[in-house]
C-alpha cells in the first residue's frame, strides 16, 4: 500500500516485506511507515475504524511534540521511541533515521518486549532504505522513471513535427 | 525427541514463542515460564495470566547481578542462574543470544523435576522461531 509519494517499486517492495514481517512477528493490528511530516508511505494490516492516513499524521505530530520535550530536558536528539498504553490497544512509535517513523498498533495481550525487539530489528533494516529514499527525494528528477523522460521526448518530437508539417502546408 | 513429539498443530492466538513456552511447561510440568529481553521486558509468557512484567523485570535484574559477579570474579559467560526457595521450587534463568539480541528464558521448576534438556530444547525452538 503506497501513498502519493513516488518510490521505485523494488524499494517499496522491500519496505512492504519488512513491515509485513514485523506485523506477522508481533501480531500487530496495524504497522505503518510515515515520513516525519506525517505522510503515509506504507502500511500493513488494517484496524477497524482506523484511518491509517490520519493515524500517520497524528503520530508524526506526536513525535514532533515530544522532540520539544526532549530539547527541554537537554537531550541532543529527539526521542527514539514513544509508547502509549491503552485499555485495549497500545501504540509504539519508533524513529527511523530521523526523517521517518514506524508505527505499531497492537492489542494489549501482545507483550511489549516482543514489539520492542522486532521493531528494533525492523528499524535496523529500514534505516538504509530510508537513506536511499531520502537520496531519491533530494534529486526529484531522478525519482521519475527513466522511461518517462524517453516517452516525453518522443511525444514532444511527434507533436512538434506534426505542428511543423501543418505550418508548412499553411 | 522433543521436536517429534511437539511439532503439533499451532496453538490458536499464541505467538510462536508462547507456543514453545506452553509446550515446555506441559512437558516439564513447570509452573510458569517467561522469555524476556535483556532490558527486562517480557517477550512471551506461559501461562498467559502470569505476571510477566514483574517476572521479566526480576530475571533481568538477576542477569545484571550475575554479570556483575562474572565481571568481578573474572568468570566466563554465565550459562544459568538458579534460585531455590525453602519448598525446593527453583527459578531457573537461562541466557541466550539470538540475532545479536540477548534473551533470558526463566522457568519456575517444581521440586525434583529436571529442566536442563527441556530448556535446551526450548532455546533451540526459540532460535528457530526467530528465524521464521
PDB file of C-alpha atoms in Angstrom:
ATOM      1  CA  UNK A   1       0.000   0.000   0.000  1.00  0.00           C
ATOM      2  CA  UNK A   2       1.551   3.282  -1.037  1.00  0.00           C
ATOM      3  CA  UNK A   3       0.776   6.917  -0.632  1.00  0.00           C
ATOM      4  CA  UNK A   4       1.187   9.657  -3.212  1.00  0.00           C
ATOM      5  CA  UNK A   5       4.983   9.585  -2.863  1.00  0.00           C
ATOM      6  CA  UNK A   6       6.893   8.346  -5.896  1.00  0.00           C
ATOM      7  CA  UNK A   7       9.038   5.386  -4.908  1.00  0.00           C
ATOM      8  CA  UNK A   8      10.806   2.785  -7.031  1.00  0.00           C
ATOM      9  CA  UNK A   9       8.899  -0.483  -6.979  1.00  0.00           C
ATOM     10  CA  UNK A  10      11.808  -2.529  -5.596  1.00  0.00           C
ATOM     11  CA  UNK A  11      12.302  -0.121  -2.687  1.00  0.00           C
ATOM     12  CA  UNK A  12       8.584  -0.184  -1.967  1.00  0.00           C
ATOM     13  CA  UNK A  13       8.509  -3.991  -2.108  1.00  0.00           C
ATOM     14  CA  UNK A  14      11.358  -4.196   0.373  1.00  0.00           C
ATOM     15  CA  UNK A  15       9.622  -1.781   2.759  1.00  0.00           C
ATOM     16  CA  UNK A  16       6.376  -3.755   2.452  1.00  0.00           C
ATOM     17  CA  UNK A  17       8.243  -7.006   3.137  1.00  0.00           C
ATOM     18  CA  UNK A  18       9.830  -5.607   6.323  1.00  0.00           C
ATOM     19  CA  UNK A  19       6.512  -4.229   7.591  1.00  0.00           C
ATOM     20  CA  UNK A  20       4.707  -7.497   6.808  1.00  0.00           C
ATOM     21  CA  UNK A  21       7.362  -9.456   8.707  1.00  0.00           C
ATOM     22  CA  UNK A  22       7.052  -7.094  11.670  1.00  0.00           C
ATOM     23  CA  UNK A  23       3.280  -7.407  11.675  1.00  0.00           C
ATOM     24  CA  UNK A  24       3.497 -11.196  11.458  1.00  0.00           C
ATOM     25  CA  UNK A  25       6.033 -11.482  14.294  1.00  0.00           C
ATOM     26  CA  UNK A  26       4.294  -9.068  16.653  1.00  0.00           C
ATOM     27  CA  UNK A  27       0.703  -9.941  15.688  1.00  0.00           C
ATOM     28  CA  UNK A  28       0.150  -6.189  15.498  1.00  0.00           C
ATOM     29  CA  UNK A  29      -3.176  -4.935  14.208  1.00  0.00           C
ATOM     30  CA  UNK A  30      -1.515  -2.367  12.018  1.00  0.00           C
ATOM     31  CA  UNK A  31       2.028  -1.316  11.080  1.00  0.00           C
ATOM     32  CA  UNK A  32       2.689   1.989   9.304  1.00  0.00           C
ATOM     33  CA  UNK A  33       5.709   3.746   7.887  1.00  0.00           C
ATOM     34  CA  UNK A  34       5.306   7.501   7.507  1.00  0.00           C
ATOM     35  CA  UNK A  35       7.626  10.383   6.884  1.00  0.00           C
ATOM     36  CA  UNK A  36       8.264  12.930   9.589  1.00  0.00           C
ATOM     37  CA  UNK A  37       5.654  15.282   8.106  1.00  0.00           C
ATOM     38  CA  UNK A  38       3.023  12.588   8.589  1.00  0.00           C
ATOM     39  CA  UNK A  39       2.668  11.434   5.008  1.00  0.00           C
ATOM     40  CA  UNK A  40       1.903   7.735   4.861  1.00  0.00           C
ATOM     41  CA  UNK A  41       4.450   5.705   2.898  1.00  0.00           C
ATOM     42  CA  UNK A  42       3.375   2.144   3.515  1.00  0.00           C
ATOM     43  CA  UNK A  43       1.070   0.130   5.744  1.00  0.00           C
ATOM     44  CA  UNK A  44       0.377  -3.464   6.641  1.00  0.00           C
ATOM     45  CA  UNK A  45      -2.751  -4.657   8.370  1.00  0.00           C
ATOM     46  CA  UNK A  46      -5.980  -2.881   8.998  1.00  0.00           C
ATOM     47  CA  UNK A  47      -7.697  -1.928  12.214  1.00  0.00           C
ATOM     48  CA  UNK A  48     -11.411  -1.441  12.424  1.00  0.00           C
ATOM     49  CA  UNK A  49     -12.495   2.202  12.166  1.00  0.00           C
ATOM     50  CA  UNK A  50      -8.896   3.401  11.933  1.00  0.00           C
ATOM     51  CA  UNK A  51      -7.846   5.616   9.042  1.00  0.00           C
ATOM     52  CA  UNK A  52      -4.109   4.967   8.509  1.00  0.00           C
ATOM     53  CA  UNK A  53      -3.622   8.342   6.810  1.00  0.00           C
ATOM     54  CA  UNK A  54      -4.979  10.173   9.854  1.00  0.00           C
ATOM     55  CA  UNK A  55      -3.064   7.901  12.218  1.00  0.00           C
ATOM     56  CA  UNK A  56       0.199   8.617  10.362  1.00  0.00           C
ATOM     57  CA  UNK A  57      -0.399  12.371  10.521  1.00  0.00           C
ATOM     58  CA  UNK A  58      -1.286  12.310  14.232  1.00  0.00           C
ATOM     59  CA  UNK A  59       1.664  10.148  15.228  1.00  0.00           C
ATOM     60  CA  UNK A  60       4.022  12.448  13.308  1.00  0.00           C
ATOM     61  CA  UNK A  61       2.558  15.376  15.257  1.00  0.00           C
ATOM     62  CA  UNK A  62       3.055  13.391  18.449  1.00  0.00           C
ATOM     63  CA  UNK A  63       6.708  12.750  17.575  1.00  0.00           C
ATOM     64  CA  UNK A  64       7.232  16.421  16.796  1.00  0.00           C
ATOM     65  CA  UNK A  65       5.725  17.475  20.142  1.00  0.00           C
ATOM     66  CA  UNK A  66       7.934  15.123  22.125  1.00  0.00           C
ATOM     67  CA  UNK A  67      11.008  16.325  20.225  1.00  0.00           C
ATOM     68  CA  UNK A  68      10.460  19.626  22.008  1.00  0.00           C
ATOM     69  CA  UNK A  69      10.143  17.799  25.351  1.00  0.00           C
ATOM     70  CA  UNK A  70      13.481  16.122  24.620  1.00  0.00           C
ATOM     71  CA  UNK A  71      15.010  19.518  23.906  1.00  0.00           C
ATOM     72  CA  UNK A  72      13.619  20.907  27.169  1.00  0.00           C
ATOM     73  CA  UNK A  73      15.397  18.212  29.176  1.00  0.00           C
ATOM     74  CA  UNK A  74      18.633  18.849  27.290  1.00  0.00           C
ATOM     75  CA  UNK A  75      18.506  15.814  25.065  1.00  0.00           C
ATOM     76  CA  UNK A  76      20.612  16.459  21.993  1.00  0.00           C
ATOM     77  CA  UNK A  77      18.380  14.443  19.685  1.00  0.00           C
ATOM     78  CA  UNK A  78      14.612  13.711  19.672  1.00  0.00           C
ATOM     79  CA  UNK A  79      13.407  10.597  21.487  1.00  0.00           C
ATOM     80  CA  UNK A  80      13.935   7.387  19.567  1.00  0.00           C
ATOM     81  CA  UNK A  81      10.643   5.842  20.587  1.00  0.00           C
ATOM     82  CA  UNK A  82       7.299   6.536  22.208  1.00  0.00           C
ATOM     83  CA  UNK A  83       4.917   4.087  23.776  1.00  0.00           C
ATOM     84  CA  UNK A  84       1.256   4.753  24.572  1.00  0.00           C
ATOM     85  CA  UNK A  85      -0.592   2.208  26.664  1.00  0.00           C
ATOM     86  CA  UNK A  86      -4.348   1.945  26.301  1.00  0.00           C
ATOM     87  CA  UNK A  87      -7.014  -0.290  27.794  1.00  0.00           C
ATOM     88  CA  UNK A  88      -7.374  -2.429  24.684  1.00  0.00           C
ATOM     89  CA  UNK A  89      -4.772  -1.160  22.241  1.00  0.00           C
ATOM     90  CA  UNK A  90      -1.210   0.069  22.616  1.00  0.00           C
ATOM     91  CA  UNK A  91       0.832   2.057  20.165  1.00  0.00           C
ATOM     92  CA  UNK A  92       4.586   2.016  19.731  1.00  0.00           C
ATOM     93  CA  UNK A  93       6.283   4.730  17.675  1.00  0.00           C
ATOM     94  CA  UNK A  94       9.879   4.487  16.618  1.00  0.00           C
ATOM     95  CA  UNK A  95      12.092   6.946  14.823  1.00  0.00           C
ATOM     96  CA  UNK A  96      13.638   5.628  11.597  1.00  0.00           C
ATOM     97  CA  UNK A  97      16.777   7.516  10.688  1.00  0.00           C
ATOM     98  CA  UNK A  98      15.461  10.914  11.769  1.00  0.00           C
ATOM     99  CA  UNK A  99      13.140  11.503   8.812  1.00  0.00           C
ATOM    100  CA  UNK A 100      10.680   8.637   9.122  1.00  0.00           C
ATOM    101  CA  UNK A 101       8.661   6.931  11.786  1.00  0.00           C
ATOM    102  CA  UNK A 102       7.409   3.438  12.270  1.00  0.00           C
ATOM    103  CA  UNK A 103       4.039   2.987  13.969  1.00  0.00           C
ATOM    104  CA  UNK A 104       2.977  -0.325  15.500  1.00  0.00           C
ATOM    105  CA  UNK A 105      -0.571  -0.537  16.879  1.00  0.00           C
ATOM    106  CA  UNK A 106      -1.168  -3.735  18.821  1.00  0.00           C
ATOM    107  CA  UNK A 107      -3.530  -5.398  21.244  1.00  0.00           C
ATOM    108  CA  UNK A 108      -2.703  -5.252  24.965  1.00  0.00           C
ATOM    109  CA  UNK A 109      -2.348  -9.044  25.031  1.00  0.00           C
ATOM    110  CA  UNK A 110       0.840  -8.752  22.956  1.00  0.00           C
ATOM    111  CA  UNK A 111       3.931  -8.429  25.128  1.00  0.00           C
ATOM    112  CA  UNK A 112       5.731  -5.107  24.840  1.00  0.00           C
ATOM    113  CA  UNK A 113       9.131  -6.824  24.776  1.00  0.00           C
ATOM    114  CA  UNK A 114       8.139  -8.688  21.632  1.00  0.00           C
ATOM    115  CA  UNK A 115       7.094  -5.474  19.895  1.00  0.00           C
ATOM    116  CA  UNK A 116      10.199  -3.628  21.056  1.00  0.00           C
ATOM    117  CA  UNK A 117      12.535  -6.390  19.908  1.00  0.00           C
ATOM    118  CA  UNK A 118      11.091  -6.860  16.431  1.00  0.00           C
ATOM    119  CA  UNK A 119      10.538  -3.144  15.904  1.00  0.00           C
ATOM    120  CA  UNK A 120      14.217  -2.586  16.657  1.00  0.00           C
ATOM    121  CA  UNK A 121      15.096  -5.245  14.080  1.00  0.00           C
ATOM    122  CA  UNK A 122      12.780  -3.655  11.519  1.00  0.00           C
ATOM    123  CA  UNK A 123      14.244  -0.193  12.144  1.00  0.00           C
ATOM    124  CA  UNK A 124      17.749  -1.595  11.535  1.00  0.00           C
ATOM    125  CA  UNK A 125      16.561  -2.877   8.155  1.00  0.00           C
ATOM    126  CA  UNK A 126      14.593   0.266   7.306  1.00  0.00           C
ATOM    127  CA  UNK A 127      17.341   2.817   8.019  1.00  0.00           C
ATOM    128  CA  UNK A 128      19.378   2.108   4.840  1.00  0.00           C
ATOM    129  CA  UNK A 129      16.165   2.113   2.783  1.00  0.00           C
ATOM    130  CA  UNK A 130      15.156   5.427   4.343  1.00  0.00           C
ATOM    131  CA  UNK A 131      18.541   6.860   3.390  1.00  0.00           C
ATOM    132  CA  UNK A 132      18.060   5.603  -0.154  1.00  0.00           C
ATOM    133  CA  UNK A 133      14.618   7.182  -0.217  1.00  0.00           C
ATOM    134  CA  UNK A 134      15.966  10.500   1.071  1.00  0.00           C
ATOM    135  CA  UNK A 135      18.646  10.481  -1.623  1.00  0.00           C
ATOM    136  CA  UNK A 136      15.929   9.971  -4.249  1.00  0.00           C
ATOM    137  CA  UNK A 137      13.853  12.795  -2.823  1.00  0.00           C
ATOM    138  CA  UNK A 138      16.868  15.106  -2.894  1.00  0.00           C
ATOM    139  CA  UNK A 139      17.040  14.523  -6.664  1.00  0.00           C
ATOM    140  CA  UNK A 140      13.446  14.955  -7.857  1.00  0.00           C
ATOM    141  CA  UNK A 141      14.390  14.422 -11.492  1.00  0.00           C
ATOM    142  CA  UNK A 142      15.938  11.086 -10.672  1.00  0.00           C
ATOM    143  CA  UNK A 143      12.831   9.925  -8.831  1.00  0.00           C
ATOM    144  CA  UNK A 144      10.868   9.967 -12.096  1.00  0.00           C
ATOM    145  CA  UNK A 145      11.123   6.752 -14.006  1.00  0.00           C
ATOM    146  CA  UNK A 146      13.776   6.887 -16.782  1.00  0.00           C
ATOM    147  CA  UNK A 147      11.182   5.679 -19.325  1.00  0.00           C
ATOM    148  CA  UNK A 148       9.089   8.721 -18.562  1.00  0.00           C
ATOM    149  CA  UNK A 149      11.820  11.033 -19.949  1.00  0.00           C
ATOM    150  CA  UNK A 150      12.136   8.985 -23.141  1.00  0.00           C
ATOM    151  CA  UNK A 151       8.375   8.806 -23.634  1.00  0.00           C
ATOM    152  CA  UNK A 152       8.053  12.543 -23.080  1.00  0.00           C
ATOM    153  CA  UNK A 153      10.822  13.267 -25.644  1.00  0.00           C
ATOM    154  CA  UNK A 154       9.154  11.029 -28.246  1.00  0.00           C
ATOM    155  CA  UNK A 155       5.748  12.622 -27.682  1.00  0.00           C
ATOM    156  CA  UNK A 156       7.157  16.157 -27.878  1.00  0.00           C
ATOM    157  CA  UNK A 157       9.108  15.360 -31.010  1.00  0.00           C
ATOM    158  CA  UNK A 158       5.993  13.891 -32.570  1.00  0.00           C
ATOM    159  CA  UNK A 159       3.853  16.878 -31.564  1.00  0.00           C
ATOM    160  CA  UNK A 160       6.329  19.412 -32.898  1.00  0.00           C
ATOM    161  CA  UNK A 161       6.902  17.534 -36.148  1.00  0.00           C
ATOM    162  CA  UNK A 162       3.102  17.466 -36.675  1.00  0.00           C
ATOM    163  CA  UNK A 163       2.969  21.173 -35.919  1.00  0.00           C
ATOM    164  CA  UNK A 164       5.855  21.895 -38.349  1.00  0.00           C
ATOM    165  CA  UNK A 165       4.153  19.844 -41.060  1.00  0.00           C
ATOM    166  CA  UNK A 166       0.916  21.771 -40.522  1.00  0.00           C
ATOM    167  CA  UNK A 167       2.811  25.070 -40.686  1.00  0.00           C
ATOM    168  CA  UNK A 168       4.481  24.081 -43.963  1.00  0.00           C
ATOM    169  CA  UNK A 169       1.130  23.175 -45.506  1.00  0.00           C
ATOM    170  CA  UNK A 170      -0.288  26.524 -44.491  1.00  0.00           C
TER     171      UNK A 170
ATOM    172  CA  UNK B   1      12.914 -36.354  20.660  1.00  0.00           C
ATOM    173  CA  UNK B   2      11.039 -33.305  21.862  1.00  0.00           C
ATOM    174  CA  UNK B   3      10.833 -31.997  18.314  1.00  0.00           C
ATOM    175  CA  UNK B   4       8.980 -35.032  17.038  1.00  0.00           C
ATOM    176  CA  UNK B   5       6.586 -35.120  19.926  1.00  0.00           C
ATOM    177  CA  UNK B   6       5.819 -31.448  19.991  1.00  0.00           C
ATOM    178  CA  UNK B   7       5.692 -30.128  16.464  1.00  0.00           C
ATOM    179  CA  UNK B   8       1.955 -30.333  16.900  1.00  0.00           C
ATOM    180  CA  UNK B   9      -0.633 -28.007  15.410  1.00  0.00           C
ATOM    181  CA  UNK B  10      -0.071 -24.335  16.289  1.00  0.00           C
ATOM    182  CA  UNK B  11      -1.962 -23.157  19.340  1.00  0.00           C
ATOM    183  CA  UNK B  12      -4.530 -20.580  18.390  1.00  0.00           C
ATOM    184  CA  UNK B  13      -3.868 -16.959  19.310  1.00  0.00           C
ATOM    185  CA  UNK B  14      -0.331 -17.583  20.537  1.00  0.00           C
ATOM    186  CA  UNK B  15       2.906 -16.285  19.127  1.00  0.00           C
ATOM    187  CA  UNK B  16       5.469 -18.901  18.155  1.00  0.00           C
ATOM    188  CA  UNK B  17       7.469 -18.063  21.303  1.00  0.00           C
ATOM    189  CA  UNK B  18       4.426 -18.537  23.522  1.00  0.00           C
ATOM    190  CA  UNK B  19       3.812 -21.889  21.869  1.00  0.00           C
ATOM    191  CA  UNK B  20       7.322 -23.034  22.738  1.00  0.00           C
ATOM    192  CA  UNK B  21       6.923 -21.969  26.378  1.00  0.00           C
ATOM    193  CA  UNK B  22       3.498 -23.572  26.602  1.00  0.00           C
ATOM    194  CA  UNK B  23       4.797 -26.915  25.284  1.00  0.00           C
ATOM    195  CA  UNK B  24       7.855 -26.777  27.532  1.00  0.00           C
ATOM    196  CA  UNK B  25       5.648 -26.169  30.587  1.00  0.00           C
ATOM    197  CA  UNK B  26       3.420 -29.080  29.616  1.00  0.00           C
ATOM    198  CA  UNK B  27       6.335 -31.462  29.168  1.00  0.00           C
ATOM    199  CA  UNK B  28       8.194 -30.452  32.303  1.00  0.00           C
ATOM    200  CA  UNK B  29       5.112 -29.687  34.372  1.00  0.00           C
ATOM    201  CA  UNK B  30       6.676 -26.330  35.024  1.00  0.00           C
ATOM    202  CA  UNK B  31       4.580 -23.767  36.872  1.00  0.00           C
ATOM    203  CA  UNK B  32       5.374 -20.884  34.568  1.00  0.00           C
ATOM    204  CA  UNK B  33       7.954 -19.613  32.123  1.00  0.00           C
ATOM    205  CA  UNK B  34       8.916 -16.256  30.740  1.00  0.00           C
ATOM    206  CA  UNK B  35      11.033 -15.194  27.802  1.00  0.00           C
ATOM    207  CA  UNK B  36      12.393 -11.726  28.494  1.00  0.00           C
ATOM    208  CA  UNK B  37      14.656  -9.250  26.787  1.00  0.00           C
ATOM    209  CA  UNK B  38      17.928  -8.173  28.332  1.00  0.00           C
ATOM    210  CA  UNK B  39      16.368  -4.866  29.375  1.00  0.00           C
ATOM    211  CA  UNK B  40      13.659  -6.631  31.380  1.00  0.00           C
ATOM    212  CA  UNK B  41      10.690  -6.536  29.065  1.00  0.00           C
ATOM    213  CA  UNK B  42       8.542  -9.637  28.570  1.00  0.00           C
ATOM    214  CA  UNK B  43       8.555 -11.170  25.090  1.00  0.00           C
ATOM    215  CA  UNK B  44       6.404 -14.195  25.828  1.00  0.00           C
ATOM    216  CA  UNK B  45       4.894 -15.845  28.841  1.00  0.00           C
ATOM    217  CA  UNK B  46       3.121 -19.074  29.697  1.00  0.00           C
ATOM    218  CA  UNK B  47       0.563 -19.298  31.132  1.00  0.00           C
ATOM    219  CA  UNK B  48      -0.695 -16.026  29.731  1.00  0.00           C
ATOM    220  CA  UNK B  49      -2.212 -14.944  33.062  1.00  0.00           C
ATOM    221  CA  UNK B  50       1.217 -14.995  34.694  1.00  0.00           C
ATOM    222  CA  UNK B  51       2.533 -11.603  35.840  1.00  0.00           C
ATOM    223  CA  UNK B  52       5.031 -11.329  33.009  1.00  0.00           C
ATOM    224  CA  UNK B  53       6.007  -7.708  33.624  1.00  0.00           C
ATOM    225  CA  UNK B  54       7.285  -8.405  37.136  1.00  0.00           C
ATOM    226  CA  UNK B  55       8.887 -11.728  36.228  1.00  0.00           C
ATOM    227  CA  UNK B  56      10.732 -10.239  33.251  1.00  0.00           C
ATOM    228  CA  UNK B  57      11.987  -7.320  35.313  1.00  0.00           C
ATOM    229  CA  UNK B  58      13.204  -9.655  38.069  1.00  0.00           C
ATOM    230  CA  UNK B  59      15.032 -12.041  35.744  1.00  0.00           C
ATOM    231  CA  UNK B  60      16.714  -9.103  34.008  1.00  0.00           C
ATOM    232  CA  UNK B  61      17.787  -7.862  37.433  1.00  0.00           C
ATOM    233  CA  UNK B  62      19.261 -11.316  38.178  1.00  0.00           C
ATOM    234  CA  UNK B  63      21.032 -11.168  34.847  1.00  0.00           C
ATOM    235  CA  UNK B  64      22.638  -7.857  35.794  1.00  0.00           C
ATOM    236  CA  UNK B  65      23.702  -9.231  39.178  1.00  0.00           C
ATOM    237  CA  UNK B  66      25.198 -12.334  37.573  1.00  0.00           C
ATOM    238  CA  UNK B  67      27.015 -10.181  35.036  1.00  0.00           C
ATOM    239  CA  UNK B  68      28.455  -8.137  37.884  1.00  0.00           C
ATOM    240  CA  UNK B  69      29.591 -11.355  39.625  1.00  0.00           C
ATOM    241  CA  UNK B  70      31.119 -12.605  36.403  1.00  0.00           C
ATOM    242  CA  UNK B  71      32.996  -9.360  35.845  1.00  0.00           C
ATOM    243  CA  UNK B  72      34.202  -9.047  39.435  1.00  0.00           C
ATOM    244  CA  UNK B  73      35.196 -12.697  39.797  1.00  0.00           C
ATOM    245  CA  UNK B  74      36.603 -12.981  36.300  1.00  0.00           C
ATOM    246  CA  UNK B  75      34.277 -15.821  35.356  1.00  0.00           C
ATOM    247  CA  UNK B  76      33.345 -16.989  31.881  1.00  0.00           C
ATOM    248  CA  UNK B  77      29.965 -16.283  30.287  1.00  0.00           C
ATOM    249  CA  UNK B  78      27.137 -17.174  32.698  1.00  0.00           C
ATOM    250  CA  UNK B  79      25.073 -20.088  31.474  1.00  0.00           C
ATOM    251  CA  UNK B  80      22.436 -20.387  34.152  1.00  0.00           C
ATOM    252  CA  UNK B  81      21.324 -18.790  37.400  1.00  0.00           C
ATOM    253  CA  UNK B  82      19.094 -20.730  39.790  1.00  0.00           C
ATOM    254  CA  UNK B  83      17.333 -19.629  42.949  1.00  0.00           C
ATOM    255  CA  UNK B  84      15.895 -22.250  45.326  1.00  0.00           C
ATOM    256  CA  UNK B  85      13.166 -21.478  47.802  1.00  0.00           C
ATOM    257  CA  UNK B  86      12.523 -23.468  51.005  1.00  0.00           C
ATOM    258  CA  UNK B  87       9.974 -25.645  49.237  1.00  0.00           C
ATOM    259  CA  UNK B  88      12.681 -26.601  46.705  1.00  0.00           C
ATOM    260  CA  UNK B  89      10.935 -24.743  43.918  1.00  0.00           C
ATOM    261  CA  UNK B  90      13.525 -23.270  41.589  1.00  0.00           C
ATOM    262  CA  UNK B  91      13.602 -20.163  39.465  1.00  0.00           C
ATOM    263  CA  UNK B  92      15.949 -21.083  36.631  1.00  0.00           C
ATOM    264  CA  UNK B  93      17.274 -18.402  34.288  1.00  0.00           C
ATOM    265  CA  UNK B  94      18.989 -19.443  31.078  1.00  0.00           C
ATOM    266  CA  UNK B  95      20.748 -16.933  28.862  1.00  0.00           C
ATOM    267  CA  UNK B  96      20.886 -16.934  25.111  1.00  0.00           C
ATOM    268  CA  UNK B  97      21.793 -14.682  22.200  1.00  0.00           C
ATOM    269  CA  UNK B  98      19.624 -14.692  19.101  1.00  0.00           C
ATOM    270  CA  UNK B  99      20.480 -12.479  16.152  1.00  0.00           C
ATOM    271  CA  UNK B 100      22.597 -10.228  18.424  1.00  0.00           C
ATOM    272  CA  UNK B 101      19.717  -9.873  20.902  1.00  0.00           C
ATOM    273  CA  UNK B 102      20.341 -11.114  24.444  1.00  0.00           C
ATOM    274  CA  UNK B 103      17.345 -13.037  25.735  1.00  0.00           C
ATOM    275  CA  UNK B 104      16.557 -14.669  29.067  1.00  0.00           C
ATOM    276  CA  UNK B 105      14.471 -17.790  29.462  1.00  0.00           C
ATOM    277  CA  UNK B 106      13.168 -18.090  33.015  1.00  0.00           C
ATOM    278  CA  UNK B 107      11.318 -21.134  34.291  1.00  0.00           C
ATOM    279  CA  UNK B 108       9.643 -21.973  37.612  1.00  0.00           C
ATOM    280  CA  UNK B 109      10.602 -25.608  38.185  1.00  0.00           C
ATOM    281  CA  UNK B 110       8.785 -27.745  40.806  1.00  0.00           C
ATOM    282  CA  UNK B 111      10.803 -29.878  43.256  1.00  0.00           C
ATOM    283  CA  UNK B 112      12.501 -32.995  41.879  1.00  0.00           C
ATOM    284  CA  UNK B 113      11.996 -32.045  38.261  1.00  0.00           C
ATOM    285  CA  UNK B 114      14.718 -31.851  35.651  1.00  0.00           C
ATOM    286  CA  UNK B 115      14.826 -28.784  33.485  1.00  0.00           C
ATOM    287  CA  UNK B 116      18.091 -28.809  31.558  1.00  0.00           C
ATOM    288  CA  UNK B 117      17.142 -30.865  28.500  1.00  0.00           C
ATOM    289  CA  UNK B 118      13.783 -29.187  28.178  1.00  0.00           C
ATOM    290  CA  UNK B 119      15.170 -25.682  28.453  1.00  0.00           C
ATOM    291  CA  UNK B 120      17.868 -26.591  25.900  1.00  0.00           C
ATOM    292  CA  UNK B 121      15.126 -27.767  23.561  1.00  0.00           C
ATOM    293  CA  UNK B 122      13.094 -24.604  24.190  1.00  0.00           C
ATOM    294  CA  UNK B 123      16.115 -22.411  23.443  1.00  0.00           C
ATOM    295  CA  UNK B 124      16.660 -24.185  20.132  1.00  0.00           C
ATOM    296  CA  UNK B 125      12.975 -23.806  19.278  1.00  0.00           C
ATOM    297  CA  UNK B 126      13.046 -20.107  20.169  1.00  0.00           C
ATOM    298  CA  UNK B 127      16.009 -19.627  17.857  1.00  0.00           C
ATOM    299  CA  UNK B 128      14.167 -21.483  15.088  1.00  0.00           C
ATOM    300  CA  UNK B 129      11.007 -19.430  15.660  1.00  0.00           C
ATOM    301  CA  UNK B 130      13.044 -16.247  15.471  1.00  0.00           C
ATOM    302  CA  UNK B 131      14.349 -17.168  12.024  1.00  0.00           C
ATOM    303  CA  UNK B 132      10.884 -17.922  10.606  1.00  0.00           C
TER     304      UNK B 132
END
